[in-house]
Coordinates of C-alpha atoms in Angstrom, one line a residue:
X12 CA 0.0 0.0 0.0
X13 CA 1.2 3.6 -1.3
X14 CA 2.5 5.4 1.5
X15 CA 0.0 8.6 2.0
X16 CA 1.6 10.5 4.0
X17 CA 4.6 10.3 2.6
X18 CA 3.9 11.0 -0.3
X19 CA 2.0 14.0 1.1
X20 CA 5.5 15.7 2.7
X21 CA 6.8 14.5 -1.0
X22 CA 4.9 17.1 -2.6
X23 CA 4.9 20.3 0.4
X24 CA 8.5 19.6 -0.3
X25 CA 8.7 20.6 -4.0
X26 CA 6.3 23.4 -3.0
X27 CA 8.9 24.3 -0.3
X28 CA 11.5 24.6 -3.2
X29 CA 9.5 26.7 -5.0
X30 CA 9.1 29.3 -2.1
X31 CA 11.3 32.1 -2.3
X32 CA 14.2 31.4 -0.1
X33 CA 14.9 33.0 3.1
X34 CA 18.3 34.8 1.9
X35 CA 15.8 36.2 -1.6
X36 CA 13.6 37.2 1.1
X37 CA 16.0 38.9 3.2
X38 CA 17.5 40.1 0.2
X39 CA 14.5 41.6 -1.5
X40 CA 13.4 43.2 1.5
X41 CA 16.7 45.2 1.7
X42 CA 15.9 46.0 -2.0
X43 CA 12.8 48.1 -1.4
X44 CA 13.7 49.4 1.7
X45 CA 16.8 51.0 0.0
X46 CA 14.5 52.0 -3.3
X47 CA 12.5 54.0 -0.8
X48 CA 15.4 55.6 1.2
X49 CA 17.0 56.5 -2.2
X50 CA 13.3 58.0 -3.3
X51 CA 13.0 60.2 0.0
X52 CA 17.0 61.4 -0.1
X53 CA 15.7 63.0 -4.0
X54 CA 12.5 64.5 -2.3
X55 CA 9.7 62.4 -2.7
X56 CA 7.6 61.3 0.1
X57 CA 6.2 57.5 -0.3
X58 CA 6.2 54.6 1.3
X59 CA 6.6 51.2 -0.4
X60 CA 4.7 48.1 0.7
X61 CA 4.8 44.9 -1.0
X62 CA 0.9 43.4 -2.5
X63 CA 0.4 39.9 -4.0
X64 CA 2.0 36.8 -3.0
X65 CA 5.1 38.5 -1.4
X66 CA 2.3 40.4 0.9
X67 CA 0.6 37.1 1.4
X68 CA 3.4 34.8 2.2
X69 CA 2.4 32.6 -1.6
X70 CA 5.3 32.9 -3.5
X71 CA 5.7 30.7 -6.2
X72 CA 9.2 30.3 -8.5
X73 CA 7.4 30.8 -12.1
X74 CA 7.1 28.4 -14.7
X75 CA 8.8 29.4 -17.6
X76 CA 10.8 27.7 -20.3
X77 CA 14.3 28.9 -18.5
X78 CA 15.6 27.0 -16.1
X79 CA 16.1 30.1 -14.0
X80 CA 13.0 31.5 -13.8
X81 CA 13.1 34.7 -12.0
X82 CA 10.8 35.7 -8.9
X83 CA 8.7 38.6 -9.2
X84 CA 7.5 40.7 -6.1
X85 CA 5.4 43.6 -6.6
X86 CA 5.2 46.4 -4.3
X87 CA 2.9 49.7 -3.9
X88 CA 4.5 53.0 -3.9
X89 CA 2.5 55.6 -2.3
X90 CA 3.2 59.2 -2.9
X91 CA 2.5 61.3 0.1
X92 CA -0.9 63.1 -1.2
X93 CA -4.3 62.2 -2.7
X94 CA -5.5 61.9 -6.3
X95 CA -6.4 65.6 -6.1
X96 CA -3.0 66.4 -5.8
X97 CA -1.4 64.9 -9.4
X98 CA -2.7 63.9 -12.6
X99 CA -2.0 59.9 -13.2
X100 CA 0.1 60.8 -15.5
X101 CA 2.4 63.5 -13.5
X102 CA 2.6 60.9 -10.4
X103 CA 3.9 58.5 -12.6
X104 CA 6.6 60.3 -14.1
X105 CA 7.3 61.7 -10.4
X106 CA 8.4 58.2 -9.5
X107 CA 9.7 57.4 -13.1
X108 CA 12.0 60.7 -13.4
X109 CA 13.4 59.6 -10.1
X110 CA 14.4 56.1 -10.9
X111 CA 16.0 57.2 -14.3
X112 CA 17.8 59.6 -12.5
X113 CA 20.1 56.7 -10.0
X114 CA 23.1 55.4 -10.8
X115 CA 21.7 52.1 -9.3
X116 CA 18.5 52.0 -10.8
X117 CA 18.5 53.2 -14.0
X118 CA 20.5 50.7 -15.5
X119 CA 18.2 47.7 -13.9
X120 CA 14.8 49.7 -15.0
X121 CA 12.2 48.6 -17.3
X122 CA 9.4 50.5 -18.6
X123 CA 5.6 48.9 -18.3
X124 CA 2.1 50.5 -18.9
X125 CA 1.1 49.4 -15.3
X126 CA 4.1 49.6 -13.2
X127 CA 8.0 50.1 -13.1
X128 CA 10.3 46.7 -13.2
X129 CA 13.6 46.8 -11.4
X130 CA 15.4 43.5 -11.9
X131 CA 18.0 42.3 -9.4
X132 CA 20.8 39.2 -9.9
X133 CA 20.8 36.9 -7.2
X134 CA 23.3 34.0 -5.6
X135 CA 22.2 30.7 -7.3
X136 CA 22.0 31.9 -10.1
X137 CA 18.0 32.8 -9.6
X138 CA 16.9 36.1 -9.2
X139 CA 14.3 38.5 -8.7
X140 CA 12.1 41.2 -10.3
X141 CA 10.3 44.2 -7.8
X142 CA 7.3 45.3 -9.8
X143 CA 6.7 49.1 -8.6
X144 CA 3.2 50.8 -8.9
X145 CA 2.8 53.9 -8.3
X146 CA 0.0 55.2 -6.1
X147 CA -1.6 57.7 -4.0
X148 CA -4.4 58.3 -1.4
X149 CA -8.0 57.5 -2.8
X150 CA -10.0 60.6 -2.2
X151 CA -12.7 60.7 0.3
X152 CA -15.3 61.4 -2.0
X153 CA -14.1 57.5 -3.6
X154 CA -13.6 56.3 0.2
X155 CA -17.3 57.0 1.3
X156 CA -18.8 55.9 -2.2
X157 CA -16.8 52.7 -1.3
X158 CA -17.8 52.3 2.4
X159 CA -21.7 52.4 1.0
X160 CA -21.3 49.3 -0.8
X161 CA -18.5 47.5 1.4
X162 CA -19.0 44.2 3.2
X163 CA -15.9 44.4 5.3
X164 CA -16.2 48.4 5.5
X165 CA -13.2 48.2 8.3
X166 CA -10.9 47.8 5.2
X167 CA -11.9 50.8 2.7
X168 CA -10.1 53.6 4.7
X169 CA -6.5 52.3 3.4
X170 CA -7.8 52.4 -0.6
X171 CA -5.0 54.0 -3.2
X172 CA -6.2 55.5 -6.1
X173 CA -3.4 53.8 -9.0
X174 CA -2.6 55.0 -12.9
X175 CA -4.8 53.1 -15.4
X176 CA -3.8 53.1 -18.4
X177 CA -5.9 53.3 -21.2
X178 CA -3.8 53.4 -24.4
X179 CA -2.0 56.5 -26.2
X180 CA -0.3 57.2 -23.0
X181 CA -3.2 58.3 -21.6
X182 CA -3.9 57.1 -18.1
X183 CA -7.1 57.8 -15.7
X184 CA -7.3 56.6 -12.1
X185 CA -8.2 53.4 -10.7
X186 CA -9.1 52.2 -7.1
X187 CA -7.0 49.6 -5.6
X188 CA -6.7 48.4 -1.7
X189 CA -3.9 46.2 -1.6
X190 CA -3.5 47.0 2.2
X191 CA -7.0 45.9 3.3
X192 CA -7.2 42.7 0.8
X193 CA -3.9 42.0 3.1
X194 CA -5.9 42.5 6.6
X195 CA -8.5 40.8 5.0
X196 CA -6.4 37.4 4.4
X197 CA -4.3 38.0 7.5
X198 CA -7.1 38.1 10.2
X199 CA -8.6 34.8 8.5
X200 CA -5.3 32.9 8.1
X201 CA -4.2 34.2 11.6
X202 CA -6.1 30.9 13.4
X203 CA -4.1 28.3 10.5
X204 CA -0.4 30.2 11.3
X205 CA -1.0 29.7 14.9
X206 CA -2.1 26.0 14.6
X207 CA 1.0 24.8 12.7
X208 CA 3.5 27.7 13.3
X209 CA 6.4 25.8 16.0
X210 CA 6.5 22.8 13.7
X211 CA 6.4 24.9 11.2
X212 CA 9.3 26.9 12.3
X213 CA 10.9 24.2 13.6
X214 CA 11.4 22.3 10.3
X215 CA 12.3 25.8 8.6
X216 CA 15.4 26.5 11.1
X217 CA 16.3 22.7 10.1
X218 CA 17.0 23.6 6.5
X219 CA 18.2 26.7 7.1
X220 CA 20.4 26.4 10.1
X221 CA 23.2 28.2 8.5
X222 CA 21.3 31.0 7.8
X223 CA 19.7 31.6 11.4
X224 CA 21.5 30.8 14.8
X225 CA 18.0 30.0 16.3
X226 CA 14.1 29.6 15.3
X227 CA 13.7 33.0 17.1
X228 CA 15.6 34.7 14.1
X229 CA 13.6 33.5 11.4
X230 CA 10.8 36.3 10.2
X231 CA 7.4 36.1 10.6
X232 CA 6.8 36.5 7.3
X233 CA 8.2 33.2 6.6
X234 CA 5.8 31.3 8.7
X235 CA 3.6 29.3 6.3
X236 CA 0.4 28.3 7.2
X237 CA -1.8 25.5 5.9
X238 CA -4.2 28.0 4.3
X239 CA -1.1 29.1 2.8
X240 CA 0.0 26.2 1.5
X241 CA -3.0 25.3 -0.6
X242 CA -2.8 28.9 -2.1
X243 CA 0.9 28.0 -3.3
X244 CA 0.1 23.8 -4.3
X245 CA -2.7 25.6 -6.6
X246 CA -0.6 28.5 -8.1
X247 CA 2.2 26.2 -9.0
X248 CA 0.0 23.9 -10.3
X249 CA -2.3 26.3 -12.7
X250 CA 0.8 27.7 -13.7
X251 CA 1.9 24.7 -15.0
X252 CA -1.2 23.4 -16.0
X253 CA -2.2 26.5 -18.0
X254 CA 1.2 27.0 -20.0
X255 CA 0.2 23.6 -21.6
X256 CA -3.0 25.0 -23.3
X257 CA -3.1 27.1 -26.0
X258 CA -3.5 30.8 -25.3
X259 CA -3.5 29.5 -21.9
X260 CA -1.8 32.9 -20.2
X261 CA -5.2 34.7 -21.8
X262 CA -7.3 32.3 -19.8
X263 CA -6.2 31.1 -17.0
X264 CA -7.1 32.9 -13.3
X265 CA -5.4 35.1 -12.0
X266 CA -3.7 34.6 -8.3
X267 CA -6.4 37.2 -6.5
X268 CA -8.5 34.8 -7.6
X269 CA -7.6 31.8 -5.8
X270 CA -6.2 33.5 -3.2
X271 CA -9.8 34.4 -2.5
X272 CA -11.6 31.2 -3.4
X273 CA -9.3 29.2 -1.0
X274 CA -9.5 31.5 1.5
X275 CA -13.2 32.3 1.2
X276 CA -13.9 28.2 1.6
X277 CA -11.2 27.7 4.5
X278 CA -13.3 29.9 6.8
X279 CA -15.8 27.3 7.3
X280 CA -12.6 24.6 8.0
X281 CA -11.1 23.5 11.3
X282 CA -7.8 25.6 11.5
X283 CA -6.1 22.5 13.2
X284 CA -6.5 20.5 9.7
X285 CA -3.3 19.4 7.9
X286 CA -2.5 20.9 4.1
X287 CA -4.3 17.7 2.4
X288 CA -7.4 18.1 4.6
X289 CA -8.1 21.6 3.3
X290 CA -6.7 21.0 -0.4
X291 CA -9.5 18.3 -0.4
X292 CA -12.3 20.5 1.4
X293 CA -11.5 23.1 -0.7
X294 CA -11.5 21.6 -4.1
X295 CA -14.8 19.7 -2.9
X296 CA -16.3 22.8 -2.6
X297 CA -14.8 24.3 -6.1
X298 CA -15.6 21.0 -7.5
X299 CA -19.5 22.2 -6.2
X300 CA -19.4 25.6 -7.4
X301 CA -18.8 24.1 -11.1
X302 CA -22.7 23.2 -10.9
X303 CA -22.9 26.6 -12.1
X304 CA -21.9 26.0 -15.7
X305 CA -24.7 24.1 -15.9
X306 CA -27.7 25.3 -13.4
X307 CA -29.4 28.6 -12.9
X308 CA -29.1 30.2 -9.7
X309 CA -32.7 29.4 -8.3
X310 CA -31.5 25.9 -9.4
X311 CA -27.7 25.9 -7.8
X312 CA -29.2 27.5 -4.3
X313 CA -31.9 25.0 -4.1
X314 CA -29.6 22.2 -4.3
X315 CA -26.8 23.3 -2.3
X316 CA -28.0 26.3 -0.3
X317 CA -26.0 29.2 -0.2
X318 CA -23.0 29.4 -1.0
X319 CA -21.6 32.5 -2.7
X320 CA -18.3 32.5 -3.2
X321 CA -18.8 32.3 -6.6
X322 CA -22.4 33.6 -8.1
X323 CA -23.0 33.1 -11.5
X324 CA -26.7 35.0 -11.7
X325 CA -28.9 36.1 -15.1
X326 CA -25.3 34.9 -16.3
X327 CA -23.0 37.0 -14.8
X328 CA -20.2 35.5 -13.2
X329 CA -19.3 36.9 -9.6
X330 CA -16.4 37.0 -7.0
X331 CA -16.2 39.6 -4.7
X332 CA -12.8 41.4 -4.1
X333 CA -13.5 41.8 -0.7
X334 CA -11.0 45.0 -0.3
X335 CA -12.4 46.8 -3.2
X336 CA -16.4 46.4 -3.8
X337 CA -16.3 48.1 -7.0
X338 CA -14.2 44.9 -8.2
X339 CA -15.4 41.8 -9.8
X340 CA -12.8 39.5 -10.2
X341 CA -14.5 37.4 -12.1
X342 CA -14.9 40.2 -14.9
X343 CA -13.1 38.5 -17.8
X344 CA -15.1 35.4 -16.9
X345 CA -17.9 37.2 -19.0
X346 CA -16.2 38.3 -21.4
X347 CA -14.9 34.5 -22.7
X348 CA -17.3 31.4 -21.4
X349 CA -14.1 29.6 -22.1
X350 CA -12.5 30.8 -18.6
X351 CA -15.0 29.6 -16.0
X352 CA -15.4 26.4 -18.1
X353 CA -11.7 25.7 -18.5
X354 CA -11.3 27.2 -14.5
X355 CA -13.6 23.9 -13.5
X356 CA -11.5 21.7 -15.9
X357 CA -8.8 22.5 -14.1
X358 CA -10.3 21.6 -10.8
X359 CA -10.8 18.2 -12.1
X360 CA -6.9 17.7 -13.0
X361 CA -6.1 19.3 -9.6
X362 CA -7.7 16.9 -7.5
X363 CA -6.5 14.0 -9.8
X364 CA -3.3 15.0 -9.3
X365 CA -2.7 16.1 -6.1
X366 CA -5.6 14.1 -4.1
X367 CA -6.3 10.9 -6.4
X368 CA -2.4 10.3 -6.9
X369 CA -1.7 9.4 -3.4
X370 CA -3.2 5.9 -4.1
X371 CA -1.4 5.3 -7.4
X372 CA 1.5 2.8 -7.9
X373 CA 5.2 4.5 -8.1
X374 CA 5.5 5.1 -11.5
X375 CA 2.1 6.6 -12.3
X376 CA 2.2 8.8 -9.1
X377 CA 5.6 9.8 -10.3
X378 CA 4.3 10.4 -13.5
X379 CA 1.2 12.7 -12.4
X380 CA 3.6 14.4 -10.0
X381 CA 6.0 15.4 -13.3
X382 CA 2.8 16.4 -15.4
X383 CA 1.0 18.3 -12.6
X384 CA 4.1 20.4 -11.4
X385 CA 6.7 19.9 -14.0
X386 CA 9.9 17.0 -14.4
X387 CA 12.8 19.4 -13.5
X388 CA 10.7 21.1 -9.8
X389 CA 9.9 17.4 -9.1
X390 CA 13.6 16.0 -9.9
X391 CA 15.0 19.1 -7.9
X392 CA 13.2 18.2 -4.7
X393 CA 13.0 14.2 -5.1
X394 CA 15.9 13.2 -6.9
X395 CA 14.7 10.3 -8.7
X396 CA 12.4 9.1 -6.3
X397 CA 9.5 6.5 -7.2
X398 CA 11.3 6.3 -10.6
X399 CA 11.1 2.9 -11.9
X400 CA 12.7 1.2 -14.8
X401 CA 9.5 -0.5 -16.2
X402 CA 7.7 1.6 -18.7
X403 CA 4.5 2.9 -17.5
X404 CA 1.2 1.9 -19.2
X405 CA -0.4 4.0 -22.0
X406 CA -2.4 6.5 -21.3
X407 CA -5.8 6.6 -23.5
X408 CA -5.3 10.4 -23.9
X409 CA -9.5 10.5 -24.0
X410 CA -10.2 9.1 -20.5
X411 CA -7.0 11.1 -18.8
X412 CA -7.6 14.5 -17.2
X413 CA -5.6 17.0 -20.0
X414 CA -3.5 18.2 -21.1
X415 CA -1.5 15.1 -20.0
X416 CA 2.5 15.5 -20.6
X417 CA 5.6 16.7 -19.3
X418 CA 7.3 20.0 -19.3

């Protein structure tokens, strides 16, 4: 009999590679603390905060066809002021002017619509990007408009009013709140961190012992959760899933997205549960949601009460930023059927891959694992573990969840 939970720590431990490292993290830390020093020594007031995964603790290496695929971490910038104060266009070449102008920077510096890149070498030969958006103070006209239509109304008084851009260098503003969708996540993933955080820590300072001279040292912000966990296993996973398809980066969700879905669902779990217990509880309930593709509302409430996370009513898909009410996240859902339908696909493969496996024989579990997260993640944290010399069976391509191959 396959060895569950062994094959279990098998698979947190090519997610664990996959997480930045704690020297990158240390590192890229230093990095924006020193791009905001240099920003206030020119005269400009800002503060720089990081949003996304590095805010979240769900860093992911990416998937890419280089074998040294760099990290990237976005931050906020936030110009002292409101929206009143600049045009979008005059606060971003306020922070742009200032970059160009640095020895240090301006060499590294790279141009985008949305935000300004800054790309950074790193030991090991793998790297890191910091993504910069510029941003000021939502207005409190926008603030109270907001706190109308707010669930979590608590979170609305840190929105940012960002640079939208909207072709022909124009740009108008757009709301964002990447320091409330961060107290959002933080207060529901608070209960998981303390539930697993001394083994948690304990195992880190093992691997990293030459890094830190106790578990004391290591940063908080290293802590992983299993809440957090799941967020990563399904990030790493649609990444490589969704690079397989064609026109796959047009399609597949974006990280807000399952950030919220997993953490929406978890709040309804046991915060004592192990990573596989809420990967299976949550794609259960994802597995639920799919219903939608074929049922009306009336039909999908009836049958399984009611569950919102995802609405899909009079045929408008639904999920709530819950930082930003203004915000569907779900937007390009209806704009191409093929997302939400391709989204519940994927949910399929997931739990084939990651749940299902664990019964399988070596070579087909070592088989899924190199199709669901890629050969070379897999080889760099198992070696060539549950690798066999006997060919595997075929695969009837019809009956297998797709697409089914390596990378």
């Amino acid at each position: 009999m396959p060895n569950v939970l062994e094959r279990q720590q098998d698979i947190l431990s090519i997610i664990s590679e996959l997480d930045i490292s704690p020297t990158m993290y240390s590192n890229a830390v230093e990095k924006y603390k020193a791009i905001t020093a240099y920003l206030e020594s020119y005269g400009i007031e800002a503060e720089m905060y990081p949003q996304g995964s590095f805010a979240f603790g769900t860093v992911v290496r990416p998937t890419s066809k280089s074998a040294d695929a760099n990290y990237d971490l976005d931050f906020i910038c936030q110009i002292k002021g409101d929206r009143s104060s600049h045009t979008p266009s005059e606060l971003r070449k306020i922070l742009l002017d200032a970059l160009k102008a640095s020895g240090i920077y301006e060499g590294k510096l790279e141009i985008w619509d949305e935000c300004f890149t800054i790309e950074y070498a790193d030991v090991g030969k793998i790297g890191f990007t910091i993504d910069i958006v510029p941003a000021t103070d939502e207005s409190e006209e926008k603030k109270q408009s907001l706190l109308a239509k707010s669930s979590y109304p608590n979170l609305i008084n840190t929105a940012v009013a960002i640079p939208k851009h909207n072709g022909n260098h124009n740009y108008t503003w757009i709301t964002n709140n990447p320091r409330g969708f961060r107290q959002w996540f933080d207060e529901i993933n608070k209960p998981f961190l303390e539930a697993g955080r001394n083994n948690y820590r304990n195992e880190l300072f093992k691997r990293h012992s030459r890094f830190y001279a106790s578990v004391e040292e290591i940063p908080h912000a290293l802590d992983r959760s299993a809440l957090q966990r799941v967020i990563q296993l399904l990030k790493y996973h649609r990444n490589v899933y969704y690079d397989k398809l064609p026109g796959g980066d047009d399609i597949k969700p974006i990280s807000a997205i399952i950030t919220v879905l997993v953490t929406e669902i978890s709040k309804a779990y046991n915060p004592e549960c192990s990573v596989f217990e809420l990967l299976e509880y949550v794609l259960k309930e994802l597995e639920i949601y799919a219903q939608h593709l074929a049922k009306n509302q009336k039909e999908f409430v009836a049958l399984y009460g009611a569950r919102n996370v995802i609405s899909h009513n009079n045929g408008v898909w639904y999920i709530a930023n819950p930082a930003n009410p203004e915000d569907n996240l779900a937007n390009k859902w209806n704009e191409n059927p093929r997302i939400p339908k391709t989204f519940f696909m994927w949910i399929k493969v997931v739990t084939s891959d990651l749940i299902d496996s664990l019964q399988q024989d070596d070579k087909h579990f070592r088989t899924t694992l190199d199709n669901g997260f890629g050969s070379k993640a897999v080889t760099a944290a198992l070696g060539e573990k549950y690798m066999t010399t006997e060919a595997p069976r075929l695969i009837i391509k019809e009956s297998a969840p797709k697409p089914y191959c390596k990378i």
